[in-house]
PDB file of C-alpha atoms and ligand atoms in Angstrom:
ATOM      1  CA  MET A   1     -13.491 -12.413  -6.502  1.00  0.00           C
ATOM      2  CA  ILE A   2     -10.217 -12.564  -6.625  1.00  0.00           C
ATOM      3  CA  ARG A   3      -9.165 -10.231  -9.420  1.00  0.00           C
ATOM      4  CA  GLY A   4      -6.137  -9.258 -11.536  1.00  0.00           C
ATOM      5  CA  ILE A   5      -3.181  -7.414 -10.353  1.00  0.00           C
ATOM      6  CA  LEU A   6      -2.061  -4.298 -12.548  1.00  0.00           C
ATOM      7  CA  LYS A   7       2.438  -4.387 -13.063  1.00  0.00           C
ATOM      8  CA  MET A   8       4.309  -1.425 -13.509  1.00  0.00           C
ATOM      9  CA  GLY A   9       4.509   0.127 -16.908  1.00  0.00           C
ATOM     10  CA  ASP A  10       0.490  -0.273 -17.098  1.00  0.00           C
ATOM     11  CA  ALA A  11      -0.537   3.793 -17.732  1.00  0.00           C
ATOM     12  CA  ARG A  12      -3.392   3.819 -15.412  1.00  0.00           C
ATOM     13  CA  LEU A  13      -1.387   2.603 -12.557  1.00  0.00           C
ATOM     14  CA  LEU A  14      -0.305   6.165 -13.042  1.00  0.00           C
ATOM     15  CA  ARG A  15      -3.542   8.655 -12.988  1.00  0.00           C
ATOM     16  CA  VAL A  16      -3.780  10.132 -10.640  1.00  0.00           C
ATOM     17  CA  ALA A  17      -7.084   8.697  -9.009  1.00  0.00           C
ATOM     18  CA  ARG A  18     -10.724   9.979  -8.670  1.00  0.00           C
ATOM     19  CA  PRO A  19     -13.022  10.427  -5.532  1.00  0.00           C
ATOM     20  CA  VAL A  20     -15.571   8.763  -4.262  1.00  0.00           C
ATOM     21  CA  GLU A  21     -18.374   9.938  -4.986  1.00  0.00           C
ATOM     22  CA  THR A  22     -20.823   7.732  -3.252  1.00  0.00           C
ATOM     23  CA  ILE A  23     -20.520   4.518  -1.154  1.00  0.00           C
ATOM     24  CA  ASP A  24     -22.765   2.572  -2.150  1.00  0.00           C
ATOM     25  CA  ALA A  25     -23.377  -1.526  -3.297  1.00  0.00           C
ATOM     26  CA  ASP A  26     -20.846  -1.535  -5.787  1.00  0.00           C
ATOM     27  CA  LEU A  27     -18.423  -0.486  -3.800  1.00  0.00           C
ATOM     28  CA  HIS A  28     -19.166  -2.424  -1.352  1.00  0.00           C
ATOM     29  CA  ARG A  29     -17.768  -5.164  -3.577  1.00  0.00           C
ATOM     30  CA  VAL A  30     -15.593  -3.729  -5.152  1.00  0.00           C
ATOM     31  CA  ILE A  31     -13.765  -3.439  -1.505  1.00  0.00           C
ATOM     32  CA  ALA A  32     -14.352  -7.220  -0.532  1.00  0.00           C
ATOM     33  CA  ASP A  33     -13.052  -8.207  -3.462  1.00  0.00           C
ATOM     34  CA  MET A  34      -9.922  -5.747  -2.817  1.00  0.00           C
ATOM     35  CA  TYR A  35      -9.570  -7.436   0.480  1.00  0.00           C
ATOM     36  CA  GLU A  36      -9.750 -11.117  -1.296  1.00  0.00           C
ATOM     37  CA  THR A  37      -7.322 -10.632  -3.682  1.00  0.00           C
ATOM     38  CA  MET A  38      -5.240  -8.887  -0.628  1.00  0.00           C
ATOM     39  CA  GLU A  39      -5.848 -12.387   0.733  1.00  0.00           C
ATOM     40  CA  ALA A  40      -4.526 -14.562  -1.629  1.00  0.00           C
ATOM     41  CA  THR A  41      -1.474 -12.252  -2.556  1.00  0.00           C
ATOM     42  CA  ASN A  42      -0.197 -11.962   1.570  1.00  0.00           C
ATOM     43  CA  GLY A  43      -0.547  -7.973   0.737  1.00  0.00           C
ATOM     44  CA  VAL A  44      -0.502  -6.401   3.511  1.00  0.00           C
ATOM     45  CA  GLY A  45      -2.385  -3.223   2.129  1.00  0.00           C
ATOM     46  CA  LEU A  46      -3.871  -3.216  -1.813  1.00  0.00           C
ATOM     47  CA  ALA A  47      -5.175   0.872  -3.553  1.00  0.00           C
ATOM     48  CA  ALA A  48      -8.189   0.711  -6.249  1.00  0.00           C
ATOM     49  CA  PRO A  49      -6.204   1.628  -9.024  1.00  0.00           C
ATOM     50  CA  GLN A  50      -3.379  -1.412  -8.695  1.00  0.00           C
ATOM     51  CA  ILE A  51      -6.971  -3.138  -9.833  1.00  0.00           C
ATOM     52  CA  GLY A  52      -7.201  -1.105 -12.276  1.00  0.00           C
ATOM     53  CA  ILE A  53     -10.422   0.780 -11.426  1.00  0.00           C
ATOM     54  CA  ASP A  54     -10.046   4.404 -10.769  1.00  0.00           C
ATOM     55  CA  LEU A  55     -10.995   5.393  -7.946  1.00  0.00           C
ATOM     56  CA  ARG A  56      -9.526   6.772  -4.554  1.00  0.00           C
ATOM     57  CA  LEU A  57      -9.554   3.897  -1.815  1.00  0.00           C
ATOM     58  CA  MET A  58      -7.221   1.618  -0.351  1.00  0.00           C
ATOM     59  CA  ILE A  59      -7.094  -1.179   2.557  1.00  0.00           C
ATOM     60  CA  PHE A  60      -4.602  -2.267   4.030  1.00  0.00           C
ATOM     61  CA  GLY A  61      -3.201  -3.834   7.375  1.00  0.00           C
ATOM     62  CA  PHE A  62      -2.880  -7.298   9.467  1.00  0.00           C
ATOM     63  CA  ASP A  63      -1.455  -9.463  12.750  1.00  0.00           C
ATOM     64  CA  ALA A  64       1.242 -11.272  11.406  1.00  0.00           C
ATOM     65  CA  ASN A  65       2.468 -11.453   7.174  1.00  0.00           C
ATOM     66  CA  PRO A  66       4.806 -13.615   5.996  1.00  0.00           C
ATOM     67  CA  ARG A  67       5.501 -11.136   3.571  1.00  0.00           C
ATOM     68  CA  TYR A  68       6.828  -8.511   6.948  1.00  0.00           C
ATOM     69  CA  PRO A  69       7.653 -11.068   9.046  1.00  0.00           C
ATOM     70  CA  ASP A  70       9.294  -8.686  10.708  1.00  0.00           C
ATOM     71  CA  ALA A  71       6.742  -5.856  10.859  1.00  0.00           C
ATOM     72  CA  GLU A  72       4.416  -4.170  13.804  1.00  0.00           C
ATOM     73  CA  PRO A  73       0.782  -6.105  13.294  1.00  0.00           C
ATOM     74  CA  VAL A  74      -0.898  -2.679  11.036  1.00  0.00           C
ATOM     75  CA  PRO A  75      -4.694  -2.314  11.835  1.00  0.00           C
ATOM     76  CA  VAL A  76      -6.487  -4.012   9.254  1.00  0.00           C
ATOM     77  CA  THR A  77      -8.532  -0.539   7.483  1.00  0.00           C
ATOM     78  CA  THR A  78     -10.439   0.531   4.921  1.00  0.00           C
ATOM     79  CA  LEU A  79     -10.645   4.455   3.590  1.00  0.00           C
ATOM     80  CA  ILE A  80     -12.113   5.889   0.605  1.00  0.00           C
ATOM     81  CA  ASN A  81     -11.553   9.365  -0.098  1.00  0.00           C
ATOM     82  CA  PRO A  82      -8.233   9.793   2.335  1.00  0.00           C
ATOM     83  CA  TRP A  83      -5.884  12.478   3.066  1.00  0.00           C
ATOM     84  CA  LEU A  84      -2.425  12.942   5.050  1.00  0.00           C
ATOM     85  CA  GLU A  85      -0.364  14.836   7.030  1.00  0.00           C
ATOM     86  CA  ILE A  86       2.908  14.701   7.324  1.00  0.00           C
ATOM     87  CA  LEU A  87       4.271  14.605  10.842  1.00  0.00           C
ATOM     88  CA  THR A  88       7.662  15.212  10.891  1.00  0.00           C
ATOM     89  CA  GLU A  89      10.394  16.447   8.793  1.00  0.00           C
ATOM     90  CA  ASP A  90      11.933  12.714  10.393  1.00  0.00           C
ATOM     91  CA  LYS A  91      12.383  10.497   8.138  1.00  0.00           C
ATOM     92  CA  GLU A  92      13.691   6.778   7.458  1.00  0.00           C
ATOM     93  CA  ASP A  93      15.457   4.249   4.752  1.00  0.00           C
ATOM     94  CA  GLY A  94      12.938   1.147   4.607  1.00  0.00           C
ATOM     95  CA  TRP A  95      12.187  -1.615   2.687  1.00  0.00           C
ATOM     96  CA  GLU A  96       9.683  -1.451   0.543  1.00  0.00           C
ATOM     97  CA  GLY A  97       7.682  -4.767  -2.416  1.00  0.00           C
ATOM     98  CA  CYS A  98       4.581  -3.806  -4.346  1.00  0.00           C
ATOM     99  CA  LEU A  99       2.298  -6.326  -5.123  1.00  0.00           C
ATOM    100  CA  SER A 100       3.220  -4.546  -9.025  1.00  0.00           C
ATOM    101  CA  VAL A 101       6.589  -5.239  -8.086  1.00  0.00           C
ATOM    102  CA  PRO A 102       6.310  -8.866  -8.633  1.00  0.00           C
ATOM    103  CA  GLY A 103       9.900 -10.671  -6.126  1.00  0.00           C
ATOM    104  CA  MET A 104      11.353  -6.793  -6.293  1.00  0.00           C
ATOM    105  CA  ARG A 105      12.507  -4.939  -3.494  1.00  0.00           C
ATOM    106  CA  GLY A 106      13.557  -1.386  -2.640  1.00  0.00           C
ATOM    107  CA  LEU A 107      14.882   0.935   0.756  1.00  0.00           C
ATOM    108  CA  VAL A 108      12.312   3.552   0.116  1.00  0.00           C
ATOM    109  CA  PRO A 109      12.447   7.249   2.377  1.00  0.00           C
ATOM    110  CA  ARG A 110       9.136   7.790   5.186  1.00  0.00           C
ATOM    111  CA  ALA A 111       8.395  10.059   7.364  1.00  0.00           C
ATOM    112  CA  THR A 112       7.783   9.084  10.911  1.00  0.00           C
ATOM    113  CA  HIS A 113       5.450  10.264  12.273  1.00  0.00           C
ATOM    114  CA  ILE A 114       1.839  11.211   9.861  1.00  0.00           C
ATOM    115  CA  ARG A 115      -2.304  11.779  10.693  1.00  0.00           C
ATOM    116  CA  TYR A 116      -4.148  10.332   8.380  1.00  0.00           C
ATOM    117  CA  GLY A 117      -8.141  10.087   7.786  1.00  0.00           C
ATOM    118  CA  GLY A 118     -10.582   9.127   5.882  1.00  0.00           C
ATOM    119  CA  THR A 119     -14.342   7.528   5.379  1.00  0.00           C
ATOM    120  CA  LEU A 120     -14.957   4.181   6.673  1.00  0.00           C
ATOM    121  CA  GLU A 121     -16.619   1.773   4.554  1.00  0.00           C
ATOM    122  CA  ASP A 122     -19.984   2.534   6.756  1.00  0.00           C
ATOM    123  CA  GLY A 123     -19.959   6.854   5.717  1.00  0.00           C
ATOM    124  CA  THR A 124     -18.153   7.878   9.053  1.00  0.00           C
ATOM    125  CA  GLU A 125     -14.959   9.421   9.535  1.00  0.00           C
ATOM    126  CA  LEU A 126     -11.789   8.291  10.653  1.00  0.00           C
ATOM    127  CA  GLN A 127      -8.204  10.220  11.555  1.00  0.00           C
ATOM    128  CA  ARG A 128      -5.543   8.058  13.152  1.00  0.00           C
ATOM    129  CA  GLU A 129      -1.943   9.354  13.382  1.00  0.00           C
ATOM    130  CA  ALA A 130       0.999   6.143  13.047  1.00  0.00           C
ATOM    131  CA  PHE A 131       4.730   5.602  13.034  1.00  0.00           C
ATOM    132  CA  GLY A 132       7.070   3.700  11.652  1.00  0.00           C
ATOM    133  CA  PHE A 133       5.847   0.422   9.572  1.00  0.00           C
ATOM    134  CA  HIS A 134       2.360   1.398   9.683  1.00  0.00           C
ATOM    135  CA  ALA A 135       3.210   5.140   7.918  1.00  0.00           C
ATOM    136  CA  ARG A 136       5.227   3.023   5.999  1.00  0.00           C
ATOM    137  CA  VAL A 137       2.473   1.894   4.308  1.00  0.00           C
ATOM    138  CA  PHE A 138       0.349   4.146   4.439  1.00  0.00           C
ATOM    139  CA  GLN A 139       2.200   6.374   2.573  1.00  0.00           C
ATOM    140  CA  HIS A 140       2.370   3.474  -0.267  1.00  0.00           C
ATOM    141  CA  GLU A 141      -0.818   2.711  -0.473  1.00  0.00           C
ATOM    142  CA  PHE A 142      -1.598   6.399  -0.875  1.00  0.00           C
ATOM    143  CA  ASP A 143       1.088   7.415  -3.658  1.00  0.00           C
ATOM    144  CA  HIS A 144      -0.771   4.594  -5.712  1.00  0.00           C
ATOM    145  CA  LEU A 145      -3.910   6.638  -5.588  1.00  0.00           C
ATOM    146  CA  ASN A 146      -1.799   9.615  -6.832  1.00  0.00           C
ATOM    147  CA  GLY A 147       0.298   7.674  -9.648  1.00  0.00           C
ATOM    148  CA  VAL A 148       3.055   6.755  -7.511  1.00  0.00           C
ATOM    149  CA  VAL A 149       5.050   3.555  -7.584  1.00  0.00           C
ATOM    150  CA  TYR A 150       7.698   2.946  -4.812  1.00  0.00           C
ATOM    151  CA  PRO A 151      10.580   2.740  -7.489  1.00  0.00           C
ATOM    152  CA  GLN A 152      10.300   6.320  -8.561  1.00  0.00           C
ATOM    153  CA  ARG A 153      10.250   7.633  -4.121  1.00  0.00           C
ATOM    154  CA  ILE A 154      13.870   5.371  -4.170  1.00  0.00           C
ATOM    155  CA  LYS A 155      16.495   7.693  -4.019  1.00  0.00           C
ATOM    156  CA  ASP A 156      19.567   4.532  -4.118  1.00  0.00           C
ATOM    157  CA  MET A 157      18.961   2.400  -6.912  1.00  0.00           C
ATOM    158  CA  THR A 158      22.103  -0.062  -6.043  1.00  0.00           C
ATOM    159  CA  GLN A 159      18.968  -0.960  -3.439  1.00  0.00           C
ATOM    160  CA  PHE A 160      16.775  -1.749  -5.774  1.00  0.00           C
ATOM    161  CA  GLY A 161      16.421  -5.566  -7.210  1.00  0.00           C
ATOM    162  CA  PHE A 162      15.500  -8.612  -7.272  1.00  0.00           C
ATOM    163  CA  ILE A 163      14.162 -10.075  -3.834  1.00  0.00           C
ATOM    164  CA  GLU A 164      16.839 -13.880  -3.796  1.00  0.00           C
ATOM    165  CA  ALA A 165      19.939 -11.824  -5.765  1.00  0.00           C
ATOM    166  CA  LEU A 166      19.387  -8.596  -2.436  1.00  0.00           C
ATOM    167  CA  PHE A 167      18.972 -10.806   0.577  1.00  0.00           C
ATOM    168  CA  PRO A 168      19.540 -14.655  -0.634  1.00  0.00           C
ATOM    169  CA  ASP A 169      19.017 -16.741   2.677  1.00  0.00           C
ATOM    170  CA  SER A 170      15.470 -15.401   3.250  1.00  0.00           C
ATOM    171  CA  PRO A 171      12.479 -17.579   2.265  1.00  0.00           C
ATOM    172  CA  LEU A 172      10.560 -14.372   0.695  1.00  0.00           C
ATOM    173  CA  ALA A 173      12.409 -15.149  -2.427  1.00  0.00           C
ATOM    174  CA  GLU A 174      10.468 -18.412  -2.022  1.00  0.00           C
ATOM    175  CA  LEU A 175       7.445 -17.370  -0.657  1.00  0.00           C
ATOM    176  CA  GLU A 176       7.368 -14.311  -3.946  1.00  0.00           C
ATOM    177  CA  ALA A 177       7.569 -16.851  -6.767  1.00  0.00           C
ATOM    178  CA  GLU A 178       4.143 -19.030  -5.040  1.00  0.00           C
ATOM    179  CA  THR A 179       2.449 -15.716  -5.632  1.00  0.00           C
TER     180      THR A 179
HETATM  181 NI1   NI B 201       2.187  -1.098  -4.063  1.00  0.00          NI
END
């Protein structure tokens, strides 16, 4: 089932989400709904708090994504109670959008090299290193679990705005206007 996505300003996006305690049929249903919702909106990731579910649960990944046409593929991953370790002091600015902030993009500094992990849907543990856009996507979704939406990370607010105004010649604006 496609779920409604909360928009920035909703207090439920500002909560520190609760850990998942049991991986049961209800949780599997939430995960299936999250994938359906992410696909319907061309998202590259979705965190449970964005559909109003107060749990430390996120999904992300794609082979190719029309909203980020230049991004390298990111493995499709479901993570329960994820953790993050930053492996470098280097940060890189990159344009981010969010399904909870539709039609907008902002330039966000993120660590370029991380290690992350968490529990998979089958109960096993995953651990991985990531760089570049992959690391960015993880950090963005992980932030949602801690009540942080990307505009809170922008250092230069002149680099935040509506897609059609920031990138007037890009097909991205039309794409997001439809979703
Ligand atoms: Ni987001």
